Amino acid sequence: MGNIYDGAFRTILNDCRQMIIPVINEIFKEDYTGNEIIEFHPNEHFIDQQDVAGKERITDTNFIIYGKKKKKYHLECESSLPDGRMTIRLFEYDSQIALDEGEVINETLTVTFPNTAVLYLRNYKKTPDKMRYVIKTPGGIVEYDVPIMKVQEYTLEDIFSKGLLLLIPFYIFSHEKNFKVYNSNEQRLAEVKAEYRSILERLDKLEQEGIIGAFDKRTIIELSGDVIREIAQKYENVQKGIGGMMSGALLETEARTILNRGKDEAKKETALRMLQDGELPIDKVAKYSGLDITEVELLAGVQTV
């Protein structure tokens, strides 16, 4: 998979980790609320093979969610054609994750395999609905499925209604087969731009409602732009049209952040002047400066130190 897609996937998982929860609920039919603690583990593992000693393999992400029960998860993101090698690689990762965190008590080794899934960014006729492990041991056969999430099967309505915001940077894959048309047809390109405009508007609304933070929104927009620039390298109009829109939205978001920061500083300066005068109680200072009482109390505490 291209480094850009791989990097975008890891970044949004690590920097906006609560966005993992709706995806895990969707894939594994869990009922996490979003208030659970998520603990990430190292992605680098060394795979011992006969021909290569200590070969390093890097998983996309491997973490534990502390809900009603502690559960380990391993997610991989893939854009290439399924050819069987992914399944082998996945099992290598899972085995190493299990072994890295295994424990030996009274010469009994206990290993716990993670709940594993793959997000496929592209759909091919050969893309299966699931992978399957069949492990034949002297003590019996162990077999289970590894679910696959096909990103292109999710519409924008699905993504927003189910809270699958983690998929937004990769939504452009659903348009990939039509890039040639968009590049030469302004009307068709305008339709896709309108779709992305609606994405930006809906992200704004989620931020205003407090469902996502400014950092989350910025990360989604930035990574969407990165993926668009990578996937549409050969299509200049698509790059400028959709990619340019995301770059513009990113600049606007940064400008708004700077402006808000400036407003906050102005409010604090006003509150400090009122506190220095000493004529108004804290609740009145808060009211007139536009700050929360807690913030004014902190400023008053700093002033008296």
Coordinates of N, CA, C and O in Angstrom, one line a residue, residues 6-129:
D6 N -1.1 4.7 3.9 CA -0.7 4.0 5.2 C -0.5 5.0 6.3 O -1.0 4.9 7.4
G7 N 0.2 6.1 5.9 CA 0.5 7.2 6.9 C -0.8 7.9 7.3 O -0.9 8.2 8.5
A8 N -1.7 8.1 6.4 CA -3.0 8.8 6.7 C -3.8 7.9 7.7 O -4.3 8.4 8.6
F9 N -3.8 6.6 7.4 CA -4.5 5.7 8.3 C -4.0 5.7 9.7 O -4.7 5.8 10.7
R10 N -2.7 5.6 9.8 CA -2.0 5.6 11.1 C -2.2 6.9 11.9 O -2.4 6.9 13.1
T11 N -2.1 8.0 11.1 CA -2.2 9.3 11.7 C -3.5 9.5 12.3 O -3.7 10.0 13.5
I12 N -4.6 9.2 11.6 CA -5.9 9.5 12.1 C -6.3 8.6 13.2 O -7.0 9.0 14.2
L13 N -5.8 7.4 13.2 CA -6.0 6.4 14.3 C -5.3 6.9 15.6 O -5.8 6.8 16.7
N14 N -4.0 7.3 15.4 CA -3.3 7.7 16.6 C -3.6 9.1 17.1 O -3.6 9.3 18.4
D15 N -3.9 10.0 16.2 CA -4.2 11.4 16.7 C -5.6 11.6 17.0 O -5.9 12.5 17.8
C16 N -6.5 10.9 16.5 CA -8.0 11.1 16.7 C -8.5 9.7 17.2 O -9.4 9.1 16.5
R17 N -8.0 9.2 18.2 CA -8.2 7.8 18.5 C -9.7 7.4 18.8 O -10.1 6.3 18.7
Q18 N -10.5 8.4 19.3 CA -11.9 8.0 19.6 C -12.7 7.7 18.3 O -13.7 7.1 18.4
M19 N -12.1 8.1 17.2 CA -12.8 7.8 15.9 C -12.7 6.3 15.6 O -13.4 5.8 14.7
I20 N -11.8 5.6 16.3 CA -11.7 4.1 16.1 C -13.0 3.5 16.6 O -13.4 2.5 16.0
I21 N -13.6 4.0 17.7 CA -14.7 3.3 18.3 C -15.9 3.0 17.4 O -16.3 1.8 17.3
P22 N -16.4 3.9 16.6 CA -17.5 3.6 15.7 C -17.1 2.6 14.7 O -18.0 1.7 14.3
V23 N -15.9 2.6 14.2 CA -15.4 1.6 13.2 C -15.3 0.2 13.9 O -15.8 -0.8 13.2
I24 N -14.9 0.1 15.1 CA -14.8 -1.2 15.8 C -16.3 -1.7 16.0 O -16.5 -2.9 15.8
N25 N -17.2 -0.8 16.4 CA -18.6 -1.2 16.6 C -19.1 -1.7 15.3 O -19.9 -2.7 15.3
E26 N -18.8 -1.0 14.2 CA -19.4 -1.5 12.9 C -18.8 -2.8 12.4 O -19.6 -3.7 12.0
I27 N -17.5 -3.0 12.6 CA -16.9 -4.2 12.1 C -17.2 -5.4 13.0 O -17.6 -6.5 12.5
F28 N -17.1 -5.2 14.3 CA -17.2 -6.4 15.2 C -18.5 -6.4 16.0 O -18.7 -7.3 16.9
K29 N -19.5 -5.5 15.6 CA -20.8 -5.5 16.2 C -20.7 -5.3 17.7 O -21.4 -5.9 18.5
E30 N -19.8 -4.5 18.1 CA -19.6 -4.1 19.6 C -20.6 -3.0 19.9 O -21.3 -2.4 19.0
D31 N -20.7 -2.7 21.2 CA -21.5 -1.6 21.6 C -20.8 -0.6 22.5 O -21.3 -0.1 23.5
Y32 N -19.6 -0.3 22.1 CA -18.8 0.7 22.9 C -19.5 2.1 22.8 O -20.0 2.4 21.8
T33 N -19.4 2.8 23.9 CA -20.0 4.1 23.9 C -19.2 5.3 23.4 O -19.7 6.3 23.1
G34 N -17.9 5.1 23.4 CA -17.0 6.2 23.0 C -16.2 6.7 24.2 O -15.3 7.6 24.0
N35 N -16.6 6.3 25.4 CA -15.9 6.8 26.6 C -14.9 5.8 27.1 O -14.3 6.1 28.2
E36 N -14.6 4.8 26.4 CA -13.6 3.8 26.8 C -12.2 4.3 26.7 O -11.9 5.2 25.9
I37 N -11.3 3.7 27.4 CA -9.9 4.0 27.4 C -9.3 3.1 26.2 O -9.6 1.9 26.1
I38 N -8.5 3.8 25.4 CA -7.8 3.1 24.3 C -6.3 3.1 24.5 O -5.8 4.2 24.7
E39 N -5.7 2.0 24.5 CA -4.2 1.9 24.8 C -3.5 1.4 23.6 O -3.7 0.2 23.2
F40 N -2.7 2.2 23.0 CA -1.9 1.8 21.8 C -0.7 1.0 22.2 O 0.0 1.4 23.2
H41 N -0.3 0.0 21.4 CA 0.9 -0.7 21.6 C 1.9 -0.5 20.5 O 1.4 -0.1 19.4
P42 N 3.1 -0.8 20.6 CA 4.1 -0.5 19.5 C 3.7 -1.3 18.3 O 3.2 -2.4 18.3
N43 N 3.9 -0.6 17.1 CA 3.6 -1.2 15.8 C 4.7 -2.1 15.2 O 4.5 -2.8 14.3
E44 N 5.9 -1.9 15.8 CA 7.1 -2.6 15.2 C 7.2 -4.0 15.8 O 7.2 -4.1 17.1
H45 N 7.3 -5.0 15.0 CA 7.4 -6.4 15.5 C 8.5 -7.1 14.7 O 8.6 -6.8 13.5
F46 N 9.3 -7.9 15.3 CA 10.3 -8.6 14.6 C 9.9 -10.1 14.4 O 9.7 -10.8 15.3
I47 N 9.8 -10.4 13.1 CA 9.3 -11.8 12.7 C 10.5 -12.7 12.5 O 11.4 -12.4 11.6
D48 N 10.6 -13.8 13.2 CA 11.7 -14.7 13.0 C 11.3 -15.7 11.8 O 10.3 -16.4 11.9
Q49 N 12.2 -15.7 10.8 CA 12.0 -16.6 9.7 C 13.3 -17.3 9.4 O 14.4 -16.9 9.8
Q50 N 13.2 -18.5 8.7 CA 14.4 -19.3 8.5 C 15.4 -18.5 7.7 O 16.6 -18.6 7.9
D51 N 15.0 -17.8 6.7 CA 15.9 -17.2 5.7 C 16.3 -15.7 6.2 O 17.2 -15.2 5.7
V52 N 15.5 -15.2 7.1 CA 15.8 -13.8 7.5 C 15.7 -13.7 9.0 O 14.6 -14.0 9.6
A53 N 16.8 -13.3 9.7 CA 16.8 -13.2 11.1 C 16.3 -11.9 11.6 O 16.8 -10.8 11.1
G54 N 15.3 -11.9 12.5 CA 14.8 -10.7 13.0 C 14.2 -9.7 12.0 O 14.5 -8.5 12.1
K55 N 13.5 -10.2 11.0 CA 12.9 -9.3 10.0 C 11.8 -8.4 10.6 O 10.9 -8.9 11.2
E56 N 12.0 -7.1 10.4 CA 11.0 -6.2 11.0 C 9.8 -6.0 10.2 O 9.9 -5.9 9.0
R57 N 8.6 -6.1 10.8 CA 7.4 -5.9 10.1 C 6.6 -4.8 10.9 O 6.6 -4.9 12.2
I58 N 6.0 -3.9 10.3 CA 5.2 -2.8 11.0 C 3.8 -3.0 10.7 O 3.3 -3.0 9.6
T59 N 3.0 -3.2 11.8 CA 1.5 -3.3 11.6 C 1.0 -1.9 11.5 O 1.6 -0.9 11.9
D60 N -0.2 -1.8 11.0 CA -0.9 -0.5 10.9 C -1.3 0.0 12.2 O -1.0 1.1 12.6
T61 N -1.9 -0.8 13.0 CA -2.2 -0.4 14.4 C -2.7 -1.6 15.2 O -3.3 -2.5 14.7
N62 N -2.3 -1.5 16.5 CA -2.6 -2.6 17.4 C -2.8 -2.0 18.8 O -2.0 -1.2 19.3
F63 N -4.0 -2.2 19.4 CA -4.4 -1.5 20.6 C -5.3 -2.3 21.4 O -5.9 -3.3 21.0
I64 N -5.6 -1.8 22.6 CA -6.5 -2.5 23.6 C -7.6 -1.5 23.9 O -7.3 -0.3 24.1
I65 N -8.9 -1.9 23.9 CA -10.0 -1.1 24.4 C -10.4 -1.7 25.7 O -10.7 -2.9 25.8
Y66 N -10.5 -0.8 26.7 CA -11.0 -1.2 28.0 C -12.5 -0.8 28.1 O -12.8 0.3 28.5
G67 N -13.3 -1.8 27.8 CA -14.8 -1.6 28.0 C -15.2 -2.5 29.1 O -14.6 -2.5 30.2
K68 N -16.3 -3.2 29.0 CA -16.8 -4.1 30.0 C -15.7 -5.2 30.2 O -15.5 -5.7 31.3
K69 N -15.1 -5.5 29.0 CA -14.0 -6.5 29.1 C -12.8 -5.8 28.3 O -13.0 -5.0 27.5
K70 N -11.6 -6.2 28.7 CA -10.4 -5.8 28.0 C -10.3 -6.6 26.7 O -10.2 -7.8 26.7
K71 N -10.2 -5.9 25.6 CA -10.1 -6.6 24.3 C -9.0 -6.0 23.4 O -8.9 -4.8 23.4
K72 N -8.3 -6.9 22.8 CA -7.1 -6.5 22.0 C -7.6 -6.4 20.5 O -8.3 -7.3 20.0
Y73 N -7.2 -5.4 19.8 CA -7.5 -5.3 18.4 C -6.3 -5.0 17.5 O -5.3 -4.4 17.9
H74 N -6.4 -5.4 16.3 CA -5.4 -5.2 15.3 C -6.1 -4.8 13.9 O -6.9 -5.6 13.4
L75 N -5.8 -3.6 13.4 CA -6.4 -3.2 12.2 C -5.4 -3.0 11.1 O -4.3 -2.4 11.4
E76 N -5.6 -3.4 9.9 CA -4.8 -3.1 8.8 C -5.6 -2.5 7.7 O -6.8 -2.7 7.6
C77 N -4.9 -1.6 6.9 CA -5.5 -0.9 5.8 C -4.8 -1.3 4.5 O -3.6 -1.4 4.5
E78 N -5.6 -1.7 3.5 CA -5.0 -2.2 2.3 C -5.7 -1.7 1.1 O -6.9 -1.5 1.1
S79 N -4.9 -1.4 0.0 CA -5.4 -0.9 -1.2 C -5.1 -1.7 -2.4 O -5.6 -1.5 -3.5
S80 N -4.3 -2.7 -2.2 CA -3.9 -3.6 -3.4 C -4.8 -4.7 -3.6 O -5.7 -5.0 -2.8
L81 N -4.6 -5.4 -4.7 CA -5.4 -6.6 -5.1 C -5.2 -7.7 -4.2 O -4.0 -8.1 -3.9
P82 N -6.2 -8.4 -3.6 CA -6.0 -9.5 -2.8 C -5.4 -10.7 -3.5 O -5.8 -11.0 -4.6
D83 N -4.3 -11.2 -2.9 CA -3.6 -12.3 -3.6 C -3.1 -13.4 -2.7 O -2.3 -14.2 -3.0
G84 N -3.6 -13.3 -1.4 CA -3.3 -14.4 -0.5 C -2.1 -14.0 0.4 O -2.0 -14.4 1.6
R85 N -1.3 -13.1 -0.1 CA -0.1 -12.7 0.8 C -0.5 -11.9 2.0 O 0.1 -11.9 3.0
M86 N -1.6 -11.1 1.8 CA -2.1 -10.3 2.9 C -2.5 -11.1 4.1 O -2.3 -10.8 5.2
T87 N -3.2 -12.3 3.8 CA -3.6 -13.2 4.8 C -2.5 -13.7 5.6 O -2.5 -13.8 6.8
I88 N -1.4 -14.1 4.9 CA -0.2 -14.6 5.5 C 0.5 -13.6 6.4 O 0.8 -13.8 7.5
R89 N 0.6 -12.4 5.8 CA 1.2 -11.3 6.6 C 0.4 -10.9 7.8 O 1.0 -10.7 8.9
L90 N -0.9 -11.0 7.7 CA -1.8 -10.7 8.8 C -1.6 -11.7 9.9 O -1.5 -11.3 11.1
F91 N -1.5 -13.0 9.6 CA -1.3 -14.0 10.6 C 0.0 -13.9 11.2 O 0.2 -14.1 12.5
E92 N 1.0 -13.5 10.5 CA 2.4 -13.2 11.1 C 2.3 -12.1 12.1 O 2.8 -12.3 13.2
Y93 N 1.6 -11.0 11.8 CA 1.4 -9.9 12.7 C 0.7 -10.4 14.0 O 1.1 -10.1 15.1
D94 N -0.4 -11.1 13.8 CA -1.2 -11.5 14.9 C -0.5 -12.5 15.8 O -0.6 -12.4 17.1
S95 N 0.3 -13.4 15.2 CA 1.1 -14.3 16.0 C 2.1 -13.6 16.9 O 2.3 -13.9 18.0
Q96 N 2.8 -12.6 16.2 CA 3.8 -11.9 16.9 C 3.2 -11.0 18.0 O 3.8 -10.9 19.1
I97 N 2.1 -10.4 17.7 CA 1.4 -9.6 18.8 C 1.0 -10.4 20.0 O 1.3 -10.1 21.1
A98 N 0.5 -11.6 19.7 CA 0.1 -12.6 20.7 C 1.3 -13.0 21.5 O 1.3 -13.1 22.8
L99 N 2.4 -13.3 20.8 CA 3.6 -13.8 21.5 C 4.3 -12.7 22.3 O 4.8 -12.9 23.4
D100 N 4.3 -11.5 21.8 CA 5.0 -10.4 22.5 C 4.3 -10.1 23.8 O 5.0 -9.7 24.8
E101 N 3.0 -10.4 23.9 CA 2.3 -10.1 25.1 C 1.9 -11.4 25.9 O 1.1 -11.4 26.8
G102 N 2.5 -12.5 25.5 CA 2.2 -13.8 26.1 C 2.8 -13.9 27.5 O 3.7 -13.1 27.8
E103 N 2.4 -14.9 28.2 CA 3.0 -15.1 29.6 C 3.2 -16.6 29.8 O 2.4 -17.4 29.3
V104 N 4.2 -16.9 30.6 CA 4.5 -18.3 30.9 C 4.4 -18.4 32.4 O 5.1 -17.7 33.2
I105 N 3.5 -19.3 32.8 CA 3.3 -19.7 34.3 C 3.4 -21.2 34.4 O 2.6 -21.9 33.7
N106 N 4.3 -21.6 35.2 CA 4.5 -23.1 35.4 C 4.7 -23.8 34.1 O 4.1 -24.8 33.8
E107 N 5.6 -23.2 33.2 CA 5.9 -23.8 31.9 C 4.7 -23.9 31.0 O 4.6 -24.7 30.1
T108 N 3.6 -23.1 31.3 CA 2.5 -23.0 30.4 C 2.4 -21.7 29.8 O 2.3 -20.6 30.4
L109 N 2.5 -21.7 28.4 CA 2.5 -20.4 27.7 C 1.1 -20.1 27.3 O 0.4 -20.9 26.7
T110 N 0.6 -18.9 27.6 CA -0.7 -18.4 27.3 C -0.6 -17.2 26.4 O 0.1 -16.2 26.7
V111 N -1.1 -17.3 25.2 CA -1.1 -16.2 24.2 C -2.5 -15.8 23.8 O -3.4 -16.7 23.7
T112 N -2.7 -14.5 23.7 CA -4.1 -14.0 23.3 C -4.0 -13.4 21.9 O -3.3 -12.4 21.7
F113 N -4.7 -14.0 20.9 CA -4.7 -13.4 19.6 C -5.6 -12.2 19.6 O -6.7 -12.2 20.2
P114 N -5.3 -11.1 18.8 CA -6.2 -10.0 18.8 C -7.4 -10.2 17.9 O -7.4 -11.1 17.1
N115 N -8.4 -9.3 18.1 CA -9.5 -9.3 17.2 C -9.0 -8.5 16.0 O -8.7 -7.3 16.1
T116 N -8.9 -9.1 14.8 CA -8.3 -8.5 13.7 C -9.3 -8.2 12.5 O -10.2 -9.0 12.3
A117 N -9.0 -7.1 11.8 CA -9.9 -6.8 10.7 C -9.0 -6.0 9.7 O -8.0 -5.5 10.0
V118 N -9.5 -6.0 8.4 CA -8.8 -5.3 7.4 C -9.7 -4.3 6.7 O -10.9 -4.7 6.4
L119 N -9.3 -3.1 6.5 CA -10.1 -2.1 5.7 C -9.5 -2.1 4.3 O -8.3 -1.7 4.1
Y120 N -10.3 -2.5 3.4 CA -9.9 -2.4 2.0 C -10.4 -1.1 1.3 O -11.6 -0.8 1.3
L121 N -9.4 -0.3 0.8 CA -9.8 1.0 0.2 C -10.3 0.8 -1.2 O -11.1 1.6 -1.6
R122 N -9.9 -0.2 -1.9 CA -10.4 -0.5 -3.2 C -11.1 -1.8 -3.3 O -10.7 -2.8 -2.6
N123 N -12.2 -1.9 -4.1 CA -12.9 -3.1 -4.2 C -12.6 -3.7 -5.6 O -12.6 -3.1 -6.6
Y124 N -12.2 -5.0 -5.5 CA -12.0 -5.8 -6.8 C -13.0 -6.9 -6.7 O -13.6 -7.3 -5.7
K125 N -13.2 -7.6 -7.9 CA -14.0 -8.8 -7.9 C -13.5 -9.8 -7.0 O -14.3 -10.6 -6.4
K126 N -12.2 -9.9 -6.8 CA -11.6 -10.9 -6.0 C -11.6 -10.5 -4.5 O -11.2 -11.3 -3.6
T127 N -12.0 -9.3 -4.1 CA -12.0 -8.9 -2.7 C -13.0 -9.7 -2.0 O -14.2 -9.6 -2.2
P128 N -12.6 -10.5 -1.0 CA -13.6 -11.3 -0.3 C -14.3 -10.5 0.8 O -14.0 -9.4 1.1
D129 N -15.3 -11.1 1.3 CA -16.1 -10.5 2.4 C -15.4 -10.7 3.8 O -15.7 -10.0 4.8

